PDB file of C-alpha atoms in Angstrom:
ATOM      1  CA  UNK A   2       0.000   0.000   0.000  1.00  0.00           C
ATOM      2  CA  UNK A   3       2.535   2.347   1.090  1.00  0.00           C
ATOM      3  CA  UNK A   4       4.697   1.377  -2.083  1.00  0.00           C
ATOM      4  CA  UNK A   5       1.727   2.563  -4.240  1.00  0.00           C
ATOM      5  CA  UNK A   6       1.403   5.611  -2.571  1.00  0.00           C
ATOM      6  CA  UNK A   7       5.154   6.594  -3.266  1.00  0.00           C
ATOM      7  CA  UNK A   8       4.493   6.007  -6.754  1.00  0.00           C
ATOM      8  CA  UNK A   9       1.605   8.084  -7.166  1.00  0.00           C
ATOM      9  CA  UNK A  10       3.238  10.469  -5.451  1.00  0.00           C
ATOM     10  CA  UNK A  11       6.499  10.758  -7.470  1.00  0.00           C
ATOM     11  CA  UNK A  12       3.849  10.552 -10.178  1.00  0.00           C
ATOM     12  CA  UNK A  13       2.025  13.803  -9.289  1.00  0.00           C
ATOM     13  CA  UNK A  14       5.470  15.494  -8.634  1.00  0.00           C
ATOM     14  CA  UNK A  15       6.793  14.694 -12.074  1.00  0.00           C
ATOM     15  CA  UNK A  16       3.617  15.960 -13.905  1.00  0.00           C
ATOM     16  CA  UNK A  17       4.461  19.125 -11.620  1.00  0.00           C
ATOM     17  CA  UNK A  18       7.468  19.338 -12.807  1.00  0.00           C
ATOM     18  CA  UNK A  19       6.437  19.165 -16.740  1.00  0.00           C
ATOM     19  CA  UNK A  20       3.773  21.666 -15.895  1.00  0.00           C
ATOM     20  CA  UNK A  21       5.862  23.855 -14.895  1.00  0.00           C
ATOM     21  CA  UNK A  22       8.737  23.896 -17.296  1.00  0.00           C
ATOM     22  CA  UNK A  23       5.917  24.201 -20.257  1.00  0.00           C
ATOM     23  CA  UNK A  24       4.820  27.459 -18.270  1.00  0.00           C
ATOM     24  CA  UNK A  25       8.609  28.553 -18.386  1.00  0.00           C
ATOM     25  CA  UNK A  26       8.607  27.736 -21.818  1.00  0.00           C
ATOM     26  CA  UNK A  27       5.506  29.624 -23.034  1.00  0.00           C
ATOM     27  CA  UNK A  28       6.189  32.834 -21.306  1.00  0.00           C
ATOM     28  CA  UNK A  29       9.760  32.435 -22.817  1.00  0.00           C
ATOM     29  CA  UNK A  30       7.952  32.280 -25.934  1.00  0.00           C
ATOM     30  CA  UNK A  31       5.794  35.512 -24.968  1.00  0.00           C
ATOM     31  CA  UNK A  32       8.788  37.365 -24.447  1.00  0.00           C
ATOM     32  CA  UNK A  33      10.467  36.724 -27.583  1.00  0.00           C
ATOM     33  CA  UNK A  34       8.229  37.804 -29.724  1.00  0.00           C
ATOM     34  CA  UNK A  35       5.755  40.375 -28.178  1.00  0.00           C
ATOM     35  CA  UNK A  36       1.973  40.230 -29.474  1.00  0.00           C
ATOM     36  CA  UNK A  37       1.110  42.688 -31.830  1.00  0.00           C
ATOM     37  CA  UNK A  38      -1.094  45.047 -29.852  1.00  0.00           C
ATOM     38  CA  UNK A  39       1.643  45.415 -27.046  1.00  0.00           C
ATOM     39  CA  UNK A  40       4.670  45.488 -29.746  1.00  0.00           C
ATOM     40  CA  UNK A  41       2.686  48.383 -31.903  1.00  0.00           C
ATOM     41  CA  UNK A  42       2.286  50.604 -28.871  1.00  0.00           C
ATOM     42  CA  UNK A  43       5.638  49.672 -27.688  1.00  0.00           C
ATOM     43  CA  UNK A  44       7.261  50.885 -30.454  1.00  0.00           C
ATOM     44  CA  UNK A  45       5.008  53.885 -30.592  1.00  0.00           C
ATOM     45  CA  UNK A  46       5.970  55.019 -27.523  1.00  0.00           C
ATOM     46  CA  UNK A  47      10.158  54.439 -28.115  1.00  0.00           C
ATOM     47  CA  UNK A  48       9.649  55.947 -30.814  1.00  0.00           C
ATOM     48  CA  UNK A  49      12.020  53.622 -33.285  1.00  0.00           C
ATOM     49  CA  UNK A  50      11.520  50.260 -34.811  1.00  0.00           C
ATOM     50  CA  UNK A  51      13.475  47.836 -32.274  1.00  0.00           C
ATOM     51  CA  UNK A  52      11.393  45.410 -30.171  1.00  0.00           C
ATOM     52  CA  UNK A  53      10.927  46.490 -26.933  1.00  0.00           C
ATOM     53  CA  UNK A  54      10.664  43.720 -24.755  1.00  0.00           C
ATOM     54  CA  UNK A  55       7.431  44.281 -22.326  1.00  0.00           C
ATOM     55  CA  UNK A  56       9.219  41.900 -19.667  1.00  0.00           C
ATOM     56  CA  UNK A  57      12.502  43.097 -20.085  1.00  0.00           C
ATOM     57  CA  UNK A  58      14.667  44.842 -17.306  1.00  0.00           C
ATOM     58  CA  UNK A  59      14.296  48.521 -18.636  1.00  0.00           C
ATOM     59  CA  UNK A  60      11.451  50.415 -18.855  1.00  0.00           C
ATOM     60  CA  UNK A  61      10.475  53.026 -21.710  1.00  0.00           C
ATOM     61  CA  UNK A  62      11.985  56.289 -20.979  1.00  0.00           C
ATOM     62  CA  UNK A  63       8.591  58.047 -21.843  1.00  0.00           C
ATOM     63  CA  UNK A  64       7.134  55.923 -18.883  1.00  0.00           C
ATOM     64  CA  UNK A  65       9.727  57.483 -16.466  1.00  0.00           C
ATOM     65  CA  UNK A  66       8.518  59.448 -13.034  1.00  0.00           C
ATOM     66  CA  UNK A  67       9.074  63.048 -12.999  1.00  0.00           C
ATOM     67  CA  UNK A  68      11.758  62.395 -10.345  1.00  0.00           C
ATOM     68  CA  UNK A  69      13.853  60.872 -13.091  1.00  0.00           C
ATOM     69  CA  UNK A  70      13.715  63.740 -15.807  1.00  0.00           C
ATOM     70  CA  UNK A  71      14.850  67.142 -16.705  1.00  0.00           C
ATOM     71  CA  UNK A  72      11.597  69.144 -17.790  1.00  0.00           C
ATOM     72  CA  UNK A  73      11.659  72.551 -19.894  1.00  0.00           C
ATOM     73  CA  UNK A  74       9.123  74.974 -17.978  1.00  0.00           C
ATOM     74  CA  UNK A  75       5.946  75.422 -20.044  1.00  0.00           C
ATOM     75  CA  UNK A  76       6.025  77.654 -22.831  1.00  0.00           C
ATOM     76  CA  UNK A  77       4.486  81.121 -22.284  1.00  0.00           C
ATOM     77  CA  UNK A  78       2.454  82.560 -24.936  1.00  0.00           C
ATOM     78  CA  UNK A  79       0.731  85.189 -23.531  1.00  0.00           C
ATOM     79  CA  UNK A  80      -2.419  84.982 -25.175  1.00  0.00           C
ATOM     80  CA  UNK A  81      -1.234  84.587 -28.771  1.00  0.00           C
ATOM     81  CA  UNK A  82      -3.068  82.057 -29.806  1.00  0.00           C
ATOM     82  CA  UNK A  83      -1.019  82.265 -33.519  1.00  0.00           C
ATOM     83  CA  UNK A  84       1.970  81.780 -31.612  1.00  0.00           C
ATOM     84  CA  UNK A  85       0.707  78.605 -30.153  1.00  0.00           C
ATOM     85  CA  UNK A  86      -0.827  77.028 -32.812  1.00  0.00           C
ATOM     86  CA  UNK A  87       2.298  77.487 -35.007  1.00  0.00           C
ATOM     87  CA  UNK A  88       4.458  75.844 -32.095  1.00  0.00           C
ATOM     88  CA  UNK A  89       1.694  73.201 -30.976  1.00  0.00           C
ATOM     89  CA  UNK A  90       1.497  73.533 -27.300  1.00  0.00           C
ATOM     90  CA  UNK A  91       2.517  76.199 -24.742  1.00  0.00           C
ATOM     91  CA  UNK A  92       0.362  78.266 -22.696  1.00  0.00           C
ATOM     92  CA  UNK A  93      -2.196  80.787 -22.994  1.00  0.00           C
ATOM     93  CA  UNK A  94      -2.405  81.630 -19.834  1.00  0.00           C
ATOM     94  CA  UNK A  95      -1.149  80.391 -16.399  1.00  0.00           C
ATOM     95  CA  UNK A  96      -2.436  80.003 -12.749  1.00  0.00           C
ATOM     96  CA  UNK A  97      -6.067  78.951 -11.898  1.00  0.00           C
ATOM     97  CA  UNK A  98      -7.394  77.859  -8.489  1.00  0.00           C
ATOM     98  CA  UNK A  99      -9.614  74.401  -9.436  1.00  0.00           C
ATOM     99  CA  UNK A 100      -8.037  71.606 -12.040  1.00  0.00           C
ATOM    100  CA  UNK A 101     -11.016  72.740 -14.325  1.00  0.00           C
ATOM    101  CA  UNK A 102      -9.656  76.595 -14.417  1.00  0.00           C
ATOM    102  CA  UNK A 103      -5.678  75.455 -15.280  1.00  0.00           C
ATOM    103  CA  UNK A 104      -4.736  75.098 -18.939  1.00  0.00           C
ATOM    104  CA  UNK A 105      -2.515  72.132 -19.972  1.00  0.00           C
ATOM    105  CA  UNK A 106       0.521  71.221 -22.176  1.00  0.00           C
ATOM    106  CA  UNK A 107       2.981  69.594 -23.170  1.00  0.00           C
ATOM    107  CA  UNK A 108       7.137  69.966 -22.065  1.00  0.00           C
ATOM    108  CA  UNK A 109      10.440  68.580 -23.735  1.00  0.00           C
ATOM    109  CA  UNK A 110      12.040  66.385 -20.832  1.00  0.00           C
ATOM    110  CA  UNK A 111      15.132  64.497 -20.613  1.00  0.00           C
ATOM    111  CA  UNK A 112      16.375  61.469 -18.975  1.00  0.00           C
ATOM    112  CA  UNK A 113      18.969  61.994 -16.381  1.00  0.00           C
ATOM    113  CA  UNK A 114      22.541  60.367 -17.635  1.00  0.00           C
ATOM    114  CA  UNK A 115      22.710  57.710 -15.296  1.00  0.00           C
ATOM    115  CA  UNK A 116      19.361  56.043 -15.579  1.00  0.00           C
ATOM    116  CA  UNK A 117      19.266  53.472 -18.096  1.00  0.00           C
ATOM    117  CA  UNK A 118      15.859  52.913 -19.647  1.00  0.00           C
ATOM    118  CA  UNK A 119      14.599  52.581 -23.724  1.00  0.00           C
ATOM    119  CA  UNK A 120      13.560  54.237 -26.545  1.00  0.00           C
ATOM    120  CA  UNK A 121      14.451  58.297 -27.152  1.00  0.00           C
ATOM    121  CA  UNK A 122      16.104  59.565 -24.179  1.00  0.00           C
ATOM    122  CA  UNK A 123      14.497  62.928 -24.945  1.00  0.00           C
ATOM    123  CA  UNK A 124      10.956  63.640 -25.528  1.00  0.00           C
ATOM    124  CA  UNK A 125       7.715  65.442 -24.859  1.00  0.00           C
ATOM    125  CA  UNK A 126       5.559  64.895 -22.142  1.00  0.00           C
ATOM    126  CA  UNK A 127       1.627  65.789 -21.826  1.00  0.00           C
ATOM    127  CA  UNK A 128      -0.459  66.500 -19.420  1.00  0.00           C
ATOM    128  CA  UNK A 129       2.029  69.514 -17.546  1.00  0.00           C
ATOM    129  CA  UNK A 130      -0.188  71.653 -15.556  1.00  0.00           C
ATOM    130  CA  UNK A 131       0.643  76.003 -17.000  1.00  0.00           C
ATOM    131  CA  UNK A 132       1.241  76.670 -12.988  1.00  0.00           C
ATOM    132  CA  UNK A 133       4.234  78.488 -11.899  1.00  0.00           C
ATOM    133  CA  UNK A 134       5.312  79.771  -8.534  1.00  0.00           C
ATOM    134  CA  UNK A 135       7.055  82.825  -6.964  1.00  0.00           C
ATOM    135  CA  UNK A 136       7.794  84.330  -3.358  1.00  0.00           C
ATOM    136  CA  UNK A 137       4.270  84.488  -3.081  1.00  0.00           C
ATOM    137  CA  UNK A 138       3.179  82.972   0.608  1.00  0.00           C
ATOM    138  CA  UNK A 139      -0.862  83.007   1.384  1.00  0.00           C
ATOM    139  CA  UNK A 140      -0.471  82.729   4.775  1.00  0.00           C
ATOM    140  CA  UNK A 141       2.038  86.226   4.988  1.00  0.00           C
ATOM    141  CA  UNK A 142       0.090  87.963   2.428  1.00  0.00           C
ATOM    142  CA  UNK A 143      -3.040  87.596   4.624  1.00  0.00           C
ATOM    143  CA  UNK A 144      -0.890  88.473   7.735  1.00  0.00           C
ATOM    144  CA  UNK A 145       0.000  91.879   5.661  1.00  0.00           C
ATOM    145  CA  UNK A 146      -3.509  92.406   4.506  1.00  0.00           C
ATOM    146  CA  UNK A 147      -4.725  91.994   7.637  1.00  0.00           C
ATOM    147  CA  UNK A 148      -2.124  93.945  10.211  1.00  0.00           C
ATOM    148  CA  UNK A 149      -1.229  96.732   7.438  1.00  0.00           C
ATOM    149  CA  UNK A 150      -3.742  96.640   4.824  1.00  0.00           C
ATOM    150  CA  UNK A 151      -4.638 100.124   5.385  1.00  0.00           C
ATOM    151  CA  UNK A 152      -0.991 101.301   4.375  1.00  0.00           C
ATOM    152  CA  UNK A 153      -1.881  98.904   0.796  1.00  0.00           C
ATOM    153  CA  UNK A 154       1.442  96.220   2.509  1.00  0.00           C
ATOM    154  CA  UNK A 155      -0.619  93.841   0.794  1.00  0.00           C
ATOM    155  CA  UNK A 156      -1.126  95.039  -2.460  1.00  0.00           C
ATOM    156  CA  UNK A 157       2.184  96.152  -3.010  1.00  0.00           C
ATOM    157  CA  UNK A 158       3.377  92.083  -2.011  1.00  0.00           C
ATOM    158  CA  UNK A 159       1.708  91.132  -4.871  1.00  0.00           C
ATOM    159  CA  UNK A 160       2.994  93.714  -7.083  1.00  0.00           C
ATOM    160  CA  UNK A 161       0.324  95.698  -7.727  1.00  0.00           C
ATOM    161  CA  UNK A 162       1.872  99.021  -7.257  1.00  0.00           C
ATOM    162  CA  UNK A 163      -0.413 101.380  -8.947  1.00  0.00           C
ATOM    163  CA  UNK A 164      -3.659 100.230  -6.834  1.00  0.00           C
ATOM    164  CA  UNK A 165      -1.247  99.827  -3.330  1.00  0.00           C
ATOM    165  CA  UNK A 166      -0.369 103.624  -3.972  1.00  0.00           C
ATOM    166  CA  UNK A 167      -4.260 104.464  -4.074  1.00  0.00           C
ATOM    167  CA  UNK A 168      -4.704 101.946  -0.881  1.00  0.00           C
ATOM    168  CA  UNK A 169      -1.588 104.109   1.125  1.00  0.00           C
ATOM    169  CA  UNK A 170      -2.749 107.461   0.187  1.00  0.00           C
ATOM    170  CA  UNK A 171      -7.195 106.826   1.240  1.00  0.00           C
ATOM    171  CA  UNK A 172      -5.647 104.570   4.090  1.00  0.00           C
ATOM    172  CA  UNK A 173      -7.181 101.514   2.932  1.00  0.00           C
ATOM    173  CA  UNK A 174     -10.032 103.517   1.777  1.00  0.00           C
ATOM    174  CA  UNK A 175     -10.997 104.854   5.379  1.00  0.00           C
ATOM    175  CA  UNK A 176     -11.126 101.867   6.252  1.00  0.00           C
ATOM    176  CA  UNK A 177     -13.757 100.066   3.621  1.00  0.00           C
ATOM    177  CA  UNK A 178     -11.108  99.188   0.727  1.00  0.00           C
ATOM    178  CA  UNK A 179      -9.287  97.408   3.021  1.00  0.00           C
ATOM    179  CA  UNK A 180     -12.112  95.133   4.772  1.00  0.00           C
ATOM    180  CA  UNK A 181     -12.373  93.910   1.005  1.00  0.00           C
ATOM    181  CA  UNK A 182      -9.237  93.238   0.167  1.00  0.00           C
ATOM    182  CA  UNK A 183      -9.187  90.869   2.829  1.00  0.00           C
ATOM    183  CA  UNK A 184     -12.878  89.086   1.482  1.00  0.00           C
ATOM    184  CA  UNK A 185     -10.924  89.086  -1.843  1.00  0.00           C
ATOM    185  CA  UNK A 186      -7.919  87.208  -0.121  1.00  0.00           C
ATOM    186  CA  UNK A 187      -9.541  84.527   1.842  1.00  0.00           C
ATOM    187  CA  UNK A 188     -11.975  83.867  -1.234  1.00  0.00           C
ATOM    188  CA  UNK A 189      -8.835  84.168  -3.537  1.00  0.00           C
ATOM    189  CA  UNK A 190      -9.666  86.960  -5.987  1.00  0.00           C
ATOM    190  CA  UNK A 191      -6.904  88.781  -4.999  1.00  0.00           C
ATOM    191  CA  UNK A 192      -4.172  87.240  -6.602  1.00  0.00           C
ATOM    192  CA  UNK A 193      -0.126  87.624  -7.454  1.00  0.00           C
ATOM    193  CA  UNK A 194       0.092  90.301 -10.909  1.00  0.00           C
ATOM    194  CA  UNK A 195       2.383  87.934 -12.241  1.00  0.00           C
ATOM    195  CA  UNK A 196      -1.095  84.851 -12.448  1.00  0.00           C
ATOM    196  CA  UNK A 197       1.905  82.863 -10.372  1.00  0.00           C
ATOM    197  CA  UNK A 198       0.102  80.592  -7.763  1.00  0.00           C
ATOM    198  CA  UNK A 199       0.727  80.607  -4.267  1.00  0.00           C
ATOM    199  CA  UNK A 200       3.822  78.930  -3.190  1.00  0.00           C
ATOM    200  CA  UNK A 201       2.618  76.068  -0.904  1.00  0.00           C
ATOM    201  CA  UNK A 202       6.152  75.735   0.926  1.00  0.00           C
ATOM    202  CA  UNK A 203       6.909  77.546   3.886  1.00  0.00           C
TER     203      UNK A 203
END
């Protein structure tokens, strides 16, 4: 009885065995020559006509994180919409408080020298948010508005000069001018002149 079971057993592990060196084989197979759907886009997106092996070791440069890439800033066009159409991305116009409000484009990046990946090592990426920040702080500019908005302190940290002047010389518009300014703040309407977005680092 026992000797029976041993042979079943060795049995069972030798059909294991050819079970799993057909798997080994197939996905060999698989990686050799890539389907067609996943070889097209592959190539596509290195951008020459090599095979790009899907379970290879390196990954498509275009694929890479942010964290591994040198990125152009986004083109500003200042509302020339020629200008923009003749280059094919850039921006309009920058800043915008919900995702809805910000424009988007596209920016030239490059892979960092010692990162080893495939396809182009530089290309355009889409999807770039037209944001760009200054030494513009919400929480100080609120602190100004709120402790010496009378004397326009606020106003003049955003760089609006000519309507800070007005603000110093009414003294915050006796007092009205600068209870708004402070609405306009906290319910951001009052922005930086430059359309730069508040830095969020302290």
């Amino acid at each position: 009885m026992i000797k029976i079971y041993c042979q079943q057993l060795a049995l069972l592990i030798l059909l294991s065995y050819v079970h799993l060196a057909i798997s080994i084989q197939a996905r060999s197979d698989r990686e050799q020559q890539v389907t067609p759907a996943i070889g097209n886009n592959a190539r596509v997106a290195a951008g020459d006509n090599t095979n790009y092996r899907v379970w290879g070791p390196k990954v498509l440069c275009s694929m890479l994180p942010d964290d591994f890439l040198e990125c152009n800033k986004p083109i500003d066009h200042k509302d020339n919409k020629t200008a923009k159409e003749e280059k094919g991305y850039g921006c309009l116009k920058f800043g915008g408080l919900n995702y809805e409000d910000v424009e988007h484009t596209k920016v030239q990046c490059t892979v960092f020298n010692d990162i080893d990946c495939h396809g182009p090592r530089t290309f355009h990426r889409d999807g770039v948010p037209c944001i760009r920040y200054s030494e513009h702080y919400f929480l100080t500019t609120l602190l100004y508005s709120l402790l010496l908005g009378f004397l326009g302190m606020d106003r003049f940290c955003l760089g609006q000069t000519g309507t800070a002047v007005g603000k110093l010389l009414t003294l915050g518009g006796v007092g009205v001018w600068w209870i708004v300014d402070i609405i306009l703040l906290i319910t951001n309407r009052l922005t930086p002149e430059d359309d730069s977005n508040w830095n969020p680092y302290v």
